[in-house]
Coordinates of C-alpha atoms and ligand atoms in Angstrom, one line a residue:
M1 CA 137.2 31.7 125.8
Y2 CA 137.1 34.9 123.8
F3 CA 138.2 35.1 120.5
D4 CA 139.2 38.9 120.0
T5 CA 140.6 39.1 116.3
H6 CA 141.4 42.8 116.5
A7 CA 143.2 44.8 118.6
H8 CA 145.4 47.8 118.4
L9 CA 147.4 46.6 122.2
D10 CA 150.9 48.8 121.0
D11 CA 148.3 51.8 120.8
E12 CA 149.7 54.9 122.9
Q13 CA 146.5 54.7 124.7
F14 CA 148.2 51.3 126.4
A15 CA 151.7 53.0 127.0
E16 CA 151.0 53.3 130.2
D17 CA 149.3 49.9 131.8
Q18 CA 149.3 47.3 128.7
K19 CA 150.5 44.9 130.8
A20 CA 147.3 45.2 132.9
V21 CA 144.8 45.4 129.8
I22 CA 146.3 42.5 129.4
Q23 CA 145.7 40.1 132.5
R24 CA 142.0 41.4 132.7
A25 CA 142.1 40.2 129.3
Q26 CA 143.0 36.5 130.6
E27 CA 140.9 37.1 133.6
A28 CA 137.7 37.8 131.4
G29 CA 138.2 34.5 129.9
V30 CA 139.5 36.2 126.6
E31 CA 141.7 33.1 125.0
L32 CA 143.1 34.7 121.9
I33 CA 143.9 37.5 121.1
V34 CA 145.3 38.8 116.9
N35 CA 147.1 42.4 117.4
V36 CA 146.5 44.0 113.8
G37 CA 149.4 46.2 113.5
Y38 CA 148.8 49.7 111.2
H39 CA 152.8 50.8 109.7
V40 CA 155.8 49.3 109.8
S41 CA 156.8 50.5 113.8
S42 CA 153.3 49.1 114.6
A43 CA 153.9 46.1 112.9
V44 CA 157.2 45.9 114.4
Q45 CA 156.2 46.2 118.1
T46 CA 153.1 43.7 116.7
V47 CA 156.0 41.0 116.8
E48 CA 157.2 42.0 119.9
L49 CA 154.0 41.3 121.5
T50 CA 153.5 38.2 119.9
Q51 CA 156.6 36.8 121.0
K52 CA 156.2 38.0 124.9
Y53 CA 152.2 36.1 125.0
D54 CA 151.5 33.0 123.7
F55 CA 147.7 33.5 123.2
I56 CA 149.0 36.9 121.3
Y57 CA 149.1 36.4 118.1
G58 CA 149.4 39.1 114.8
A59 CA 149.1 40.8 111.5
V60 CA 150.9 43.2 109.5
G61 CA 149.7 45.5 107.1
M62 CA 149.5 49.9 105.8
H63 CA 146.5 51.3 106.1
P64 CA 144.7 53.0 104.2
H65 CA 145.1 56.0 106.3
E66 CA 149.0 55.6 106.0
A67 CA 149.6 54.5 102.4
Q68 CA 151.1 57.2 101.7
D69 CA 154.3 55.9 103.6
L70 CA 154.5 52.8 101.7
D71 CA 158.0 52.2 100.0
E72 CA 160.0 49.7 98.3
V73 CA 162.3 49.9 101.9
S74 CA 159.0 49.7 104.3
L75 CA 157.5 46.9 102.0
A76 CA 160.5 44.6 102.2
K77 CA 160.1 45.3 105.8
L78 CA 156.1 44.1 105.9
R79 CA 157.2 41.9 104.0
E80 CA 159.9 39.6 106.6
L81 CA 157.9 40.4 109.2
A82 CA 155.0 39.1 107.5
Q83 CA 157.4 35.6 107.8
T84 CA 157.6 35.7 111.3
P85 CA 155.8 32.7 113.0
R86 CA 153.4 34.0 114.8
I87 CA 152.0 36.3 112.7
V88 CA 149.4 34.9 111.1
A89 CA 147.1 37.8 108.3
I90 CA 148.2 40.4 106.7
G91 CA 146.2 43.8 107.7
E92 CA 145.1 45.6 108.8
I93 CA 144.6 46.9 104.6
G94 CA 141.7 48.2 102.8
L95 CA 140.3 51.7 101.9
D96 CA 138.9 54.4 104.2
Y97 CA 136.7 57.4 102.1
Y98 CA 135.5 58.5 105.4
Y99 CA 138.8 60.3 106.5
D100 CA 140.4 60.7 103.1
L101 CA 143.5 60.2 104.9
S102 CA 146.0 59.7 101.7
P103 CA 145.0 59.3 98.5
R104 CA 142.5 57.4 97.5
A105 CA 144.0 56.4 94.4
T106 CA 147.6 55.6 96.9
Q107 CA 144.8 54.1 99.0
Q108 CA 144.0 51.8 96.0
T109 CA 147.3 50.8 95.3
V110 CA 148.4 49.9 98.3
F111 CA 145.4 47.7 98.9
R112 CA 145.7 45.9 95.7
E113 CA 149.9 45.6 96.9
M114 CA 148.8 44.3 100.2
I115 CA 146.7 41.8 98.5
R116 CA 149.4 40.9 96.2
L117 CA 151.6 40.4 99.7
A118 CA 149.1 38.3 100.9
R119 CA 149.1 35.7 98.2
E120 CA 153.2 35.7 98.5
V121 CA 153.3 34.6 101.8
R122 CA 149.9 32.9 102.0
L123 CA 148.2 34.6 104.6
P124 CA 144.7 35.8 105.1
I125 CA 143.7 39.6 104.7
I126 CA 142.5 41.7 107.5
I127 CA 140.1 44.3 105.8
H128 CA 139.0 48.0 106.4
D129 CA 136.4 49.4 104.6
R130 CA 134.9 52.6 105.7
E131 CA 132.4 54.1 102.8
A132 CA 134.2 52.6 100.2
H133 CA 132.1 49.8 99.8
E134 CA 132.3 49.1 95.8
D135 CA 135.9 50.2 95.5
T136 CA 136.8 47.2 98.0
L137 CA 134.5 44.4 96.4
R138 CA 136.3 45.3 93.2
I139 CA 140.4 45.2 94.4
V140 CA 139.0 41.8 96.2
K141 CA 137.1 40.6 93.1
E142 CA 140.1 41.3 90.4
E143 CA 143.1 40.9 92.8
K144 CA 141.6 37.2 93.2
A145 CA 142.0 38.0 97.3
S146 CA 139.5 34.8 97.6
E147 CA 142.9 32.7 96.8
V148 CA 144.0 33.5 100.5
G149 CA 140.4 35.0 102.5
G150 CA 139.8 36.6 105.5
I151 CA 137.8 39.4 107.3
F152 CA 135.9 42.4 106.8
H153 CA 136.7 44.1 110.2
C154 CA 134.1 46.0 111.7
Y155 CA 131.8 44.9 109.1
S156 CA 129.5 48.0 108.5
G157 CA 127.6 47.2 105.5
S158 CA 124.2 45.9 104.4
L159 CA 123.4 42.6 104.9
A160 CA 123.3 42.0 100.9
M161 CA 126.6 42.5 100.9
A162 CA 127.3 40.8 103.8
K163 CA 125.9 38.0 102.1
E164 CA 128.3 38.6 98.6
V165 CA 131.5 39.0 101.2
I166 CA 130.4 35.2 102.4
K167 CA 130.4 34.1 99.1
L168 CA 133.7 35.4 98.1
G169 CA 135.3 33.4 101.0
F170 CA 135.2 36.5 103.6
L171 CA 134.5 35.9 107.2
L172 CA 132.4 39.2 109.0
A173 CA 134.0 40.0 112.5
L174 CA 131.6 41.6 114.5
G175 CA 132.8 44.4 117.1
G176 CA 131.3 47.4 119.4
A177 CA 129.3 49.6 116.6
L178 CA 127.3 46.7 117.1
T179 CA 125.5 47.3 120.7
F180 CA 124.8 51.2 119.9
K181 CA 121.8 52.4 119.5
N182 CA 121.6 53.2 115.8
A183 CA 123.0 49.9 115.0
R184 CA 119.8 48.6 113.3
K185 CA 122.0 47.4 109.5
T186 CA 124.7 45.9 112.1
V187 CA 122.2 44.0 113.6
E188 CA 120.3 42.5 111.2
V189 CA 123.1 40.9 109.5
A190 CA 124.4 39.6 113.1
K191 CA 120.7 38.4 113.3
E192 CA 120.8 37.0 109.1
I193 CA 124.5 35.7 108.5
P194 CA 125.2 32.1 109.8
L195 CA 127.1 32.1 112.7
E196 CA 129.9 29.9 111.0
Y197 CA 130.7 32.9 109.3
L198 CA 131.1 35.5 112.2
L199 CA 134.0 36.2 114.5
I200 CA 133.9 38.7 117.4
E201 CA 136.3 41.4 118.3
T202 CA 137.4 45.3 119.8
D203 CA 139.1 47.5 117.6
C204 CA 140.5 48.1 120.8
P205 CA 141.1 51.0 121.7
Y206 CA 138.6 52.1 119.9
L207 CA 134.6 51.8 119.6
T208 CA 134.0 50.2 122.7
P209 CA 130.8 48.4 123.2
E210 CA 127.9 49.6 125.6
P211 CA 127.7 50.1 128.7
Y212 CA 131.4 51.1 127.9
R213 CA 130.5 53.4 125.4
G214 CA 132.7 56.8 125.6
K215 CA 135.5 54.8 127.9
R216 CA 138.7 53.3 126.2
N217 CA 138.3 50.1 124.9
E218 CA 139.8 46.7 125.7
P219 CA 140.1 42.8 124.5
A220 CA 138.0 42.6 128.1
Y221 CA 134.9 44.1 126.6
V222 CA 134.7 42.3 123.8
A223 CA 132.5 39.7 125.8
K224 CA 130.0 42.3 125.4
V225 CA 130.1 41.9 121.8
A226 CA 129.4 37.8 121.9
E227 CA 127.0 39.3 124.2
K228 CA 125.1 41.0 121.8
I229 CA 125.3 38.1 119.3
A230 CA 123.7 36.0 121.8
E231 CA 120.4 37.8 122.1
I232 CA 120.3 39.1 118.7
K233 CA 120.1 35.6 117.6
G234 CA 118.7 33.9 120.2
L235 CA 121.8 31.5 121.5
S236 CA 123.6 31.3 124.8
I237 CA 126.8 33.2 124.9
E238 CA 128.9 30.0 125.4
E239 CA 127.5 28.7 121.7
V240 CA 128.4 32.1 120.3
A241 CA 132.1 32.6 122.3
Q242 CA 132.7 28.7 121.2
A243 CA 132.0 29.2 117.3
T244 CA 133.3 32.3 116.8
L245 CA 136.9 31.6 118.1
D246 CA 136.4 28.2 116.2
N247 CA 135.6 30.5 113.2
G248 CA 139.2 32.6 113.6
K249 CA 141.4 29.3 114.7
R250 CA 139.9 28.1 111.3
L251 CA 140.9 31.0 109.1
F252 CA 144.1 31.9 110.6
K253 CA 145.2 28.4 111.4
I254 CA 145.8 28.2 114.6
E255 CA 146.3 25.2 116.5
G256 CA 146.1 24.1 120.0
D257 CA 143.5 22.2 120.4
F258 CA 141.5 22.6 117.6
K259 CA 139.9 19.7 115.3
K260 CA 139.0 20.6 112.6
A261 CA 142.1 20.3 109.4
S262 CA 140.2 22.6 106.8
F263 CA 138.1 25.8 105.6
P264 CA 135.0 25.2 104.4
F265 CA 134.8 27.0 101.9
Ligands
LIG301 NI1 142.0 48.6 113.5

């Protein structure tokens, strides 16, 4: 009953055994996956995955690393893909000042473009923010991203910022990093922020949780993140899994047996 809200199953690290990885996810109780594109080619593969597997949904967008590749042609293609039936978000988009693989000014322009696209097609956004908290929040506000809401993925900011993020109508997705020894700040966020604002994710093949750290990550390991949140909050794994599944379904408007119709913000 887990919802891995952030996977990159189209990554070349899964080229050899993608099918087996997806099967293991199902066996481990992963009920839903959102595969997140990071470029046009990745967005195309994401759409293909959503057509192949009924429990995989998708997001399309231009990652900050690839920001310099956004032009009129790629933007038009992303707009077209965003309107494919099982695409439920625009992502991943944002700012990365750690790697700085695209110039910061370009990252900011493209982040704004992607938020505008999300508002145009009425989809929530999946934000990547690495060492760019201030600019990310500023752009989110200036571009009125709260109109569509979304996720701060692999949340790595402070508790104070987390409170601001949820006030803006966004959810926080926690991943494998929560299980690392140096995760003090993120553990505090997981402890203090109510479960109704949290999601779980893998960001596979990256950020593998303990005790698998060092190996390639995969959706089946999302259970380890739920387990860690349960331990921190003093809840059962089932409660955490169910709540984060419901939160994700509500955000992405994924139907099925989900009863509540509206988002609580
Ligand atoms: Ni990612």
